[in-house]
PDB file of C-alpha atoms and ligand atoms in Angstrom:
ATOM      1  CA  MET A  62      21.950 140.761 116.835  1.00 97.00           C
ATOM      2  CA  ASN A  63      21.682 138.668 113.660  1.00 98.00           C
ATOM      3  CA  ILE A  64      25.202 138.832 112.240  1.00 98.00           C
ATOM      4  CA  ALA A  65      26.703 138.339 108.793  1.00 98.00           C
ATOM      5  CA  VAL A  66      30.500 137.969 108.664  1.00 98.00           C
ATOM      6  CA  LEU A  67      32.238 139.027 105.433  1.00 98.00           C
ATOM      7  CA  ILE A  68      35.640 137.538 104.600  1.00 98.00           C
ATOM      8  CA  SER A  69      38.211 137.345 101.802  1.00 97.00           C
ATOM      9  CA  GLY A  70      41.003 135.280 103.326  1.00 97.00           C
ATOM     10  CA  THR A  71      41.942 132.571 105.818  1.00 97.00           C
ATOM     11  CA  GLY A  72      39.130 133.490 108.207  1.00 98.00           C
ATOM     12  CA  THR A  73      41.016 133.143 111.493  1.00 98.00           C
ATOM     13  CA  ASN A  74      38.977 136.073 112.828  1.00 98.00           C
ATOM     14  CA  LEU A  75      35.788 134.359 111.653  1.00 98.00           C
ATOM     15  CA  LYS A  76      36.854 131.153 113.405  1.00 98.00           C
ATOM     16  CA  ALA A  77      37.593 133.063 116.595  1.00 98.00           C
ATOM     17  CA  LEU A  78      34.096 134.617 116.448  1.00 98.00           C
ATOM     18  CA  ILE A  79      32.388 131.269 115.840  1.00 98.00           C
ATOM     19  CA  ASP A  80      34.263 129.757 118.790  1.00 98.00           C
ATOM     20  CA  ALA A  81      33.373 132.741 121.003  1.00 98.00           C
ATOM     21  CA  GLU A  82      29.677 132.424 120.069  1.00 98.00           C
ATOM     22  CA  ASN A  83      29.770 128.708 120.854  1.00 98.00           C
ATOM     23  CA  ARG A  84      31.319 129.540 124.247  1.00 98.00           C
ATOM     24  CA  GLY A  85      28.442 131.962 124.876  1.00 97.00           C
ATOM     25  CA  GLU A  86      30.788 134.960 125.025  1.00 97.00           C
ATOM     26  CA  PHE A  87      28.195 137.071 123.243  1.00 97.00           C
ATOM     27  CA  LYS A  88      24.450 136.662 122.655  1.00 97.00           C
ATOM     28  CA  SER A  89      24.370 137.510 118.949  1.00 98.00           C
ATOM     29  CA  LYS A  90      24.128 134.809 116.303  1.00 98.00           C
ATOM     30  CA  ILE A  91      26.353 134.452 113.232  1.00 98.00           C
ATOM     31  CA  SER A  92      23.673 133.474 110.689  1.00 98.00           C
ATOM     32  CA  LEU A  93      25.457 134.122 107.420  1.00 98.00           C
ATOM     33  CA  ILE A  94      28.991 134.128 106.000  1.00 98.00           C
ATOM     34  CA  ILE A  95      29.823 135.817 102.706  1.00 98.00           C
ATOM     35  CA  ALA A  96      33.122 135.838 100.825  1.00 98.00           C
ATOM     36  CA  ASP A  97      33.887 137.960  97.760  1.00 98.00           C
ATOM     37  CA  ARG A  98      36.028 135.078  96.419  1.00 97.00           C
ATOM     38  CA  ASP A  99      36.595 131.377  97.055  1.00 97.00           C
ATOM     39  CA  ALA A 100      38.222 132.213 100.396  1.00 98.00           C
ATOM     40  CA  LYS A 101      39.907 129.500 102.479  1.00 98.00           C
ATOM     41  CA  GLY A 102      37.996 130.834 105.485  1.00 98.00           C
ATOM     42  CA  LEU A 103      34.697 129.487 104.103  1.00 98.00           C
ATOM     43  CA  ILE A 104      35.667 126.111 105.570  1.00 98.00           C
ATOM     44  CA  HIS A 105      34.964 127.504 109.032  1.00 98.00           C
ATOM     45  CA  GLY A 106      31.388 128.295 108.058  1.00 97.00           C
ATOM     46  CA  TYR A 107      30.974 124.855 106.534  1.00 96.00           C
ATOM     47  CA  ASN A 108      32.340 123.153 109.659  1.00 98.00           C
ATOM     48  CA  ALA A 109      30.066 125.240 111.890  1.00 98.00           C
ATOM     49  CA  ASN A 110      26.982 124.607 109.746  1.00 98.00           C
ATOM     50  CA  ILE A 111      26.549 128.303 109.001  1.00 98.00           C
ATOM     51  CA  ASP A 112      25.116 129.174 105.561  1.00 98.00           C
ATOM     52  CA  SER A 113      28.069 130.502 103.543  1.00 98.00           C
ATOM     53  CA  PHE A 114      28.209 131.971 100.055  1.00 98.00           C
ATOM     54  CA  VAL A 115      30.673 133.430  97.552  1.00 98.00           C
ATOM     55  CA  ILE A 116      29.074 136.644  96.283  1.00 98.00           C
ATOM     56  CA  LYS A 117      30.998 138.870  93.895  1.00 96.00           C
ATOM     57  CA  ASP A 118      28.094 141.025  92.703  1.00 95.00           C
ATOM     58  CA  ASP A 119      27.289 143.917  95.044  1.00 91.00           C
ATOM     59  CA  ASP A 120      23.548 143.833  94.202  1.00 90.00           C
ATOM     60  CA  LYS A 121      23.306 140.207  95.224  1.00 96.00           C
ATOM     61  CA  LEU A 122      25.109 141.063  98.491  1.00 96.00           C
ATOM     62  CA  LEU A 123      22.319 143.317  99.750  1.00 96.00           C
ATOM     63  CA  ASP A 124      19.667 140.826  98.639  1.00 96.00           C
ATOM     64  CA  LYS A 125      21.351 138.033 100.591  1.00 98.00           C
ATOM     65  CA  LEU A 126      21.668 140.196 103.727  1.00 98.00           C
ATOM     66  CA  ARG A 127      17.937 140.937 103.505  1.00 97.00           C
ATOM     67  CA  ASP A 128      17.040 137.275 102.832  1.00 98.00           C
ATOM     68  CA  TYR A 129      18.706 136.424 106.157  1.00 98.00           C
ATOM     69  CA  SER A 130      17.248 139.439 108.045  1.00 98.00           C
ATOM     70  CA  ILE A 131      20.798 140.482 108.935  1.00 98.00           C
ATOM     71  CA  ASP A 132      20.932 143.490 111.254  1.00 97.00           C
ATOM     72  CA  PHE A 133      24.675 143.645 111.914  1.00 98.00           C
ATOM     73  CA  ILE A 134      27.693 143.095 109.656  1.00 98.00           C
ATOM     74  CA  VAL A 135      31.245 142.184 110.692  1.00 98.00           C
ATOM     75  CA  LEU A 136      34.065 142.672 108.157  1.00 98.00           C
ATOM     76  CA  ALA A 137      36.753 140.149 109.074  1.00 98.00           C
ATOM     77  CA  GLY A 138      39.463 140.514 106.473  1.00 96.00           C
ATOM     78  CA  TYR A 139      37.014 141.573 103.780  1.00 96.00           C
ATOM     79  CA  LEU A 140      39.120 143.253 101.111  1.00 94.00           C
ATOM     80  CA  LYS A 141      36.412 144.706  98.902  1.00 94.00           C
ATOM     81  CA  LYS A 142      34.937 148.176  99.498  1.00 93.00           C
ATOM     82  CA  VAL A 143      31.446 147.837 100.982  1.00 96.00           C
ATOM     83  CA  PRO A 144      28.984 149.466  98.573  1.00 96.00           C
ATOM     84  CA  GLU A 145      27.635 152.835  99.781  1.00 96.00           C
ATOM     85  CA  GLU A 146      24.065 151.472  99.544  1.00 96.00           C
ATOM     86  CA  ILE A 147      24.913 148.850 102.150  1.00 97.00           C
ATOM     87  CA  VAL A 148      26.871 151.253 104.377  1.00 97.00           C
ATOM     88  CA  ASN A 149      23.917 153.643 104.276  1.00 96.00           C
ATOM     89  CA  ASN A 150      21.396 150.841 104.963  1.00 95.00           C
ATOM     90  CA  TYR A 151      23.472 149.619 107.910  1.00 97.00           C
ATOM     91  CA  GLU A 152      24.583 152.913 109.447  1.00 95.00           C
ATOM     92  CA  ASN A 153      26.531 152.229 112.663  1.00 95.00           C
ATOM     93  CA  ARG A 154      25.793 148.522 112.264  1.00 97.00           C
ATOM     94  CA  ILE A 155      28.932 147.484 110.363  1.00 98.00           C
ATOM     95  CA  ILE A 156      32.276 146.985 112.103  1.00 98.00           C
ATOM     96  CA  ASN A 157      35.721 146.164 110.720  1.00 98.00           C
ATOM     97  CA  ILE A 158      38.848 144.729 112.344  1.00 98.00           C
ATOM     98  CA  HIS A 159      42.069 146.453 111.291  1.00 97.00           C
ATOM     99  CA  PRO A 160      45.556 145.200 112.246  1.00 98.00           C
ATOM    100  CA  SER A 161      47.014 148.509 113.473  1.00 98.00           C
ATOM    101  CA  LEU A 162      46.415 151.278 116.012  1.00 98.00           C
ATOM    102  CA  LEU A 163      44.211 153.442 113.787  1.00 97.00           C
ATOM    103  CA  PRO A 164      44.413 156.125 112.601  1.00 97.00           C
ATOM    104  CA  LYS A 165      48.059 155.100 112.197  1.00 97.00           C
ATOM    105  CA  TYR A 166      48.739 152.694 109.324  1.00 98.00           C
ATOM    106  CA  GLY A 167      45.185 152.862 107.986  1.00 96.00           C
ATOM    107  CA  GLY A 168      43.677 153.889 104.676  1.00 93.00           C
ATOM    108  CA  LYS A 169      44.610 153.109 101.078  1.00 92.00           C
ATOM    109  CA  GLY A 170      47.083 150.274 100.661  1.00 93.00           C
ATOM    110  CA  PHE A 171      47.293 149.532 104.373  1.00 95.00           C
ATOM    111  CA  TYR A 172      45.921 146.011 104.705  1.00 93.00           C
ATOM    112  CA  GLY A 173      47.403 142.611 105.612  1.00 93.00           C
ATOM    113  CA  MET A 174      51.210 142.380 105.546  1.00 97.00           C
ATOM    114  CA  ALA A 175      51.612 145.919 104.129  1.00 97.00           C
ATOM    115  CA  VAL A 176      50.572 147.220 107.559  1.00 98.00           C
ATOM    116  CA  HIS A 177      53.093 145.135 109.498  1.00 98.00           C
ATOM    117  CA  GLU A 178      55.897 145.828 107.017  1.00 98.00           C
ATOM    118  CA  ALA A 179      55.412 149.593 107.439  1.00 98.00           C
ATOM    119  CA  VAL A 180      55.224 149.279 111.242  1.00 98.00           C
ATOM    120  CA  PHE A 181      58.422 147.185 111.256  1.00 98.00           C
ATOM    121  CA  LYS A 182      60.253 149.541 108.891  1.00 98.00           C
ATOM    122  CA  ASN A 183      59.383 152.482 111.121  1.00 98.00           C
ATOM    123  CA  LYS A 184      60.729 150.632 114.168  1.00 98.00           C
ATOM    124  CA  GLU A 185      57.487 151.128 116.088  1.00 98.00           C
ATOM    125  CA  LYS A 186      57.628 149.835 119.652  1.00 98.00           C
ATOM    126  CA  LEU A 187      53.870 149.325 119.828  1.00 98.00           C
ATOM    127  CA  SER A 188      51.283 147.996 117.444  1.00 98.00           C
ATOM    128  CA  GLY A 189      47.873 146.432 117.972  1.00 98.00           C
ATOM    129  CA  ALA A 190      44.417 146.075 116.490  1.00 98.00           C
ATOM    130  CA  THR A 191      41.372 148.282 116.125  1.00 98.00           C
ATOM    131  CA  VAL A 192      37.668 147.522 115.750  1.00 98.00           C
ATOM    132  CA  HIS A 193      35.869 150.485 114.211  1.00 98.00           C
ATOM    133  CA  TYR A 194      32.494 151.299 112.689  1.00 98.00           C
ATOM    134  CA  VAL A 195      32.495 151.324 108.899  1.00 97.00           C
ATOM    135  CA  ASN A 196      31.493 154.447 106.971  1.00 95.00           C
ATOM    136  CA  ASN A 197      32.060 155.373 103.354  1.00 93.00           C
ATOM    137  CA  LYS A 198      35.713 156.304 103.950  1.00 91.00           C
ATOM    138  CA  LEU A 199      38.428 153.658 104.355  1.00 90.00           C
ATOM    139  CA  ASP A 200      39.346 152.759 107.981  1.00 91.00           C
ATOM    140  CA  ASP A 201      37.737 155.979 109.175  1.00 92.00           C
ATOM    141  CA  GLY A 202      34.693 155.285 111.371  1.00 94.00           C
ATOM    142  CA  ASP A 203      34.448 155.691 115.150  1.00 97.00           C
ATOM    143  CA  ILE A 204      36.622 153.320 117.119  1.00 97.00           C
ATOM    144  CA  VAL A 205      34.767 150.645 119.146  1.00 98.00           C
ATOM    145  CA  LEU A 206      37.801 148.979 120.764  1.00 98.00           C
ATOM    146  CA  GLN A 207      41.555 149.203 120.375  1.00 98.00           C
ATOM    147  CA  ARG A 208      44.259 147.145 122.117  1.00 98.00           C
ATOM    148  CA  LYS A 209      48.047 147.622 122.053  1.00 98.00           C
ATOM    149  CA  VAL A 210      50.841 145.044 122.031  1.00 98.00           C
ATOM    150  CA  ASP A 211      54.561 145.578 122.687  1.00 98.00           C
ATOM    151  CA  ILE A 212      56.401 144.629 119.501  1.00 98.00           C
ATOM    152  CA  SER A 213      59.794 146.054 120.505  1.00 97.00           C
ATOM    153  CA  LYS A 214      61.340 142.562 120.394  1.00 97.00           C
ATOM    154  CA  ALA A 215      59.779 141.514 117.067  1.00 98.00           C
ATOM    155  CA  LYS A 216      62.442 140.465 114.547  1.00 98.00           C
ATOM    156  CA  SER A 217      60.239 140.549 111.434  1.00 98.00           C
ATOM    157  CA  PRO A 218      56.912 141.866 110.137  1.00 98.00           C
ATOM    158  CA  TYR A 219      55.660 138.272 110.329  1.00 98.00           C
ATOM    159  CA  GLU A 220      56.237 138.202 114.074  1.00 98.00           C
ATOM    160  CA  ILE A 221      54.275 141.461 114.330  1.00 98.00           C
ATOM    161  CA  ARG A 222      51.458 139.994 112.228  1.00 98.00           C
ATOM    162  CA  ASP A 223      51.173 136.979 114.546  1.00 98.00           C
ATOM    163  CA  MET A 224      51.266 139.125 117.702  1.00 98.00           C
ATOM    164  CA  VAL A 225      48.578 141.459 116.302  1.00 98.00           C
ATOM    165  CA  LEU A 226      46.417 138.584 115.048  1.00 98.00           C
ATOM    166  CA  GLU A 227      46.248 137.238 118.604  1.00 98.00           C
ATOM    167  CA  ILE A 228      44.913 140.633 119.725  1.00 98.00           C
ATOM    168  CA  GLU A 229      42.430 140.685 116.831  1.00 98.00           C
ATOM    169  CA  HIS A 230      40.973 137.337 117.825  1.00 98.00           C
ATOM    170  CA  LYS A 231      40.227 138.739 121.275  1.00 97.00           C
ATOM    171  CA  ILE A 232      38.990 142.255 120.579  1.00 98.00           C
ATOM    172  CA  LEU A 233      36.568 141.415 117.763  1.00 98.00           C
ATOM    173  CA  LYS A 234      34.372 139.306 120.037  1.00 98.00           C
ATOM    174  CA  ASP A 235      34.836 141.827 122.865  1.00 98.00           C
ATOM    175  CA  ALA A 236      33.615 144.565 120.508  1.00 98.00           C
ATOM    176  CA  ILE A 237      30.444 142.611 119.719  1.00 98.00           C
ATOM    177  CA  LYS A 238      29.846 142.112 123.437  1.00 97.00           C
ATOM    178  CA  LYS A 239      30.406 145.841 124.085  1.00 97.00           C
ATOM    179  CA  ILE A 240      27.940 146.827 121.346  1.00 97.00           C
ATOM    180  CA  GLU A 241      25.357 144.367 122.693  1.00 97.00           C
ATOM    181  CA  GLU A 242      25.702 145.920 126.154  1.00 96.00           C
ATOM    182  CA  GLU A 243      25.440 149.470 124.728  1.00 93.00           C
ATOM    183  CA  ASN A 244      22.251 148.491 122.858  1.00 86.00           C
ATOM    184  CA  LEU A 245      20.531 147.045 125.931  1.00 75.00           C
TER     185      LEU A 245
HETATM  186  C1  LIG B 364      43.468 140.347 109.574  1.00 83.59           C
HETATM  187  O1  LIG B 364      44.801 140.736 109.749  1.00 83.59           O
HETATM  188  C2  LIG B 364      42.580 141.536 109.698  1.00 83.59           C
HETATM  189  O2  LIG B 364      43.046 142.499 110.596  1.00 83.59           O
HETATM  190  C3  LIG B 364      42.597 142.091 108.326  1.00 83.59           C
HETATM  191  O3  LIG B 364      42.636 140.985 107.458  1.00 83.59           O
HETATM  192  C4  LIG B 364      43.192 139.904 108.155  1.00 83.59           C
HETATM  193  C5  LIG B 364      42.164 138.805 108.144  1.00 83.59           C
HETATM  194  O4  LIG B 364      42.724 137.661 108.589  1.00 83.59           O
HETATM  195  N1  LIG B 364      41.426 142.913 108.118  1.00 83.59           N
HETATM  196  P1  LIG B 364      41.782 136.370 108.681  1.00 83.59           P
HETATM  197  O5  LIG B 364      41.213 136.138 107.308  1.00 83.59           O
HETATM  198  O6  LIG B 364      40.725 136.664 109.700  1.00 83.59           O
HETATM  199  O7  LIG B 364      42.712 135.277 109.131  1.00 83.59           O
END
């Protein structure tokens, strides 16, 4: 697949994907990186020689995806809502990585540290990460992969974040591999 990765933040998931591609862990190619702001994660695209752009205007987003003949989109910490036109043009070809065991701790307001703070406050023993298809509802599409981690010993939401991030970096590339195998 010809992949675009969309980011808004530090891009550790993007970096993990680039490294996995370079190790041949999946066949697809990351051809384009787009951020909705001047995200720190853009450095990973620069270092990997992958065309990267800051695009704030939704119309320009679809144009850029078409310019690069993108046929699969990965949201890796992308905080903006994907325009319906793009979701509808890329039905079942957009995935998102979410730092909880969806459907728990998903939906409005549940992103980044807010997720881990709620999990910690509720004294959950387990957390984890979920890769799901993107539809026009927040954190709602079919689950591609989900992996749990025991957080019973975590002493802060930050410890949970770090434990979950490690899972994210593994299951995002595994999800791409799984989708490639399903599309054979
Ligand atoms: C991750 O926690 C991811 O689950 C969420 O946003 C964060 C992105 O982190 N969607 P990074 O930018 O990949 O480091």
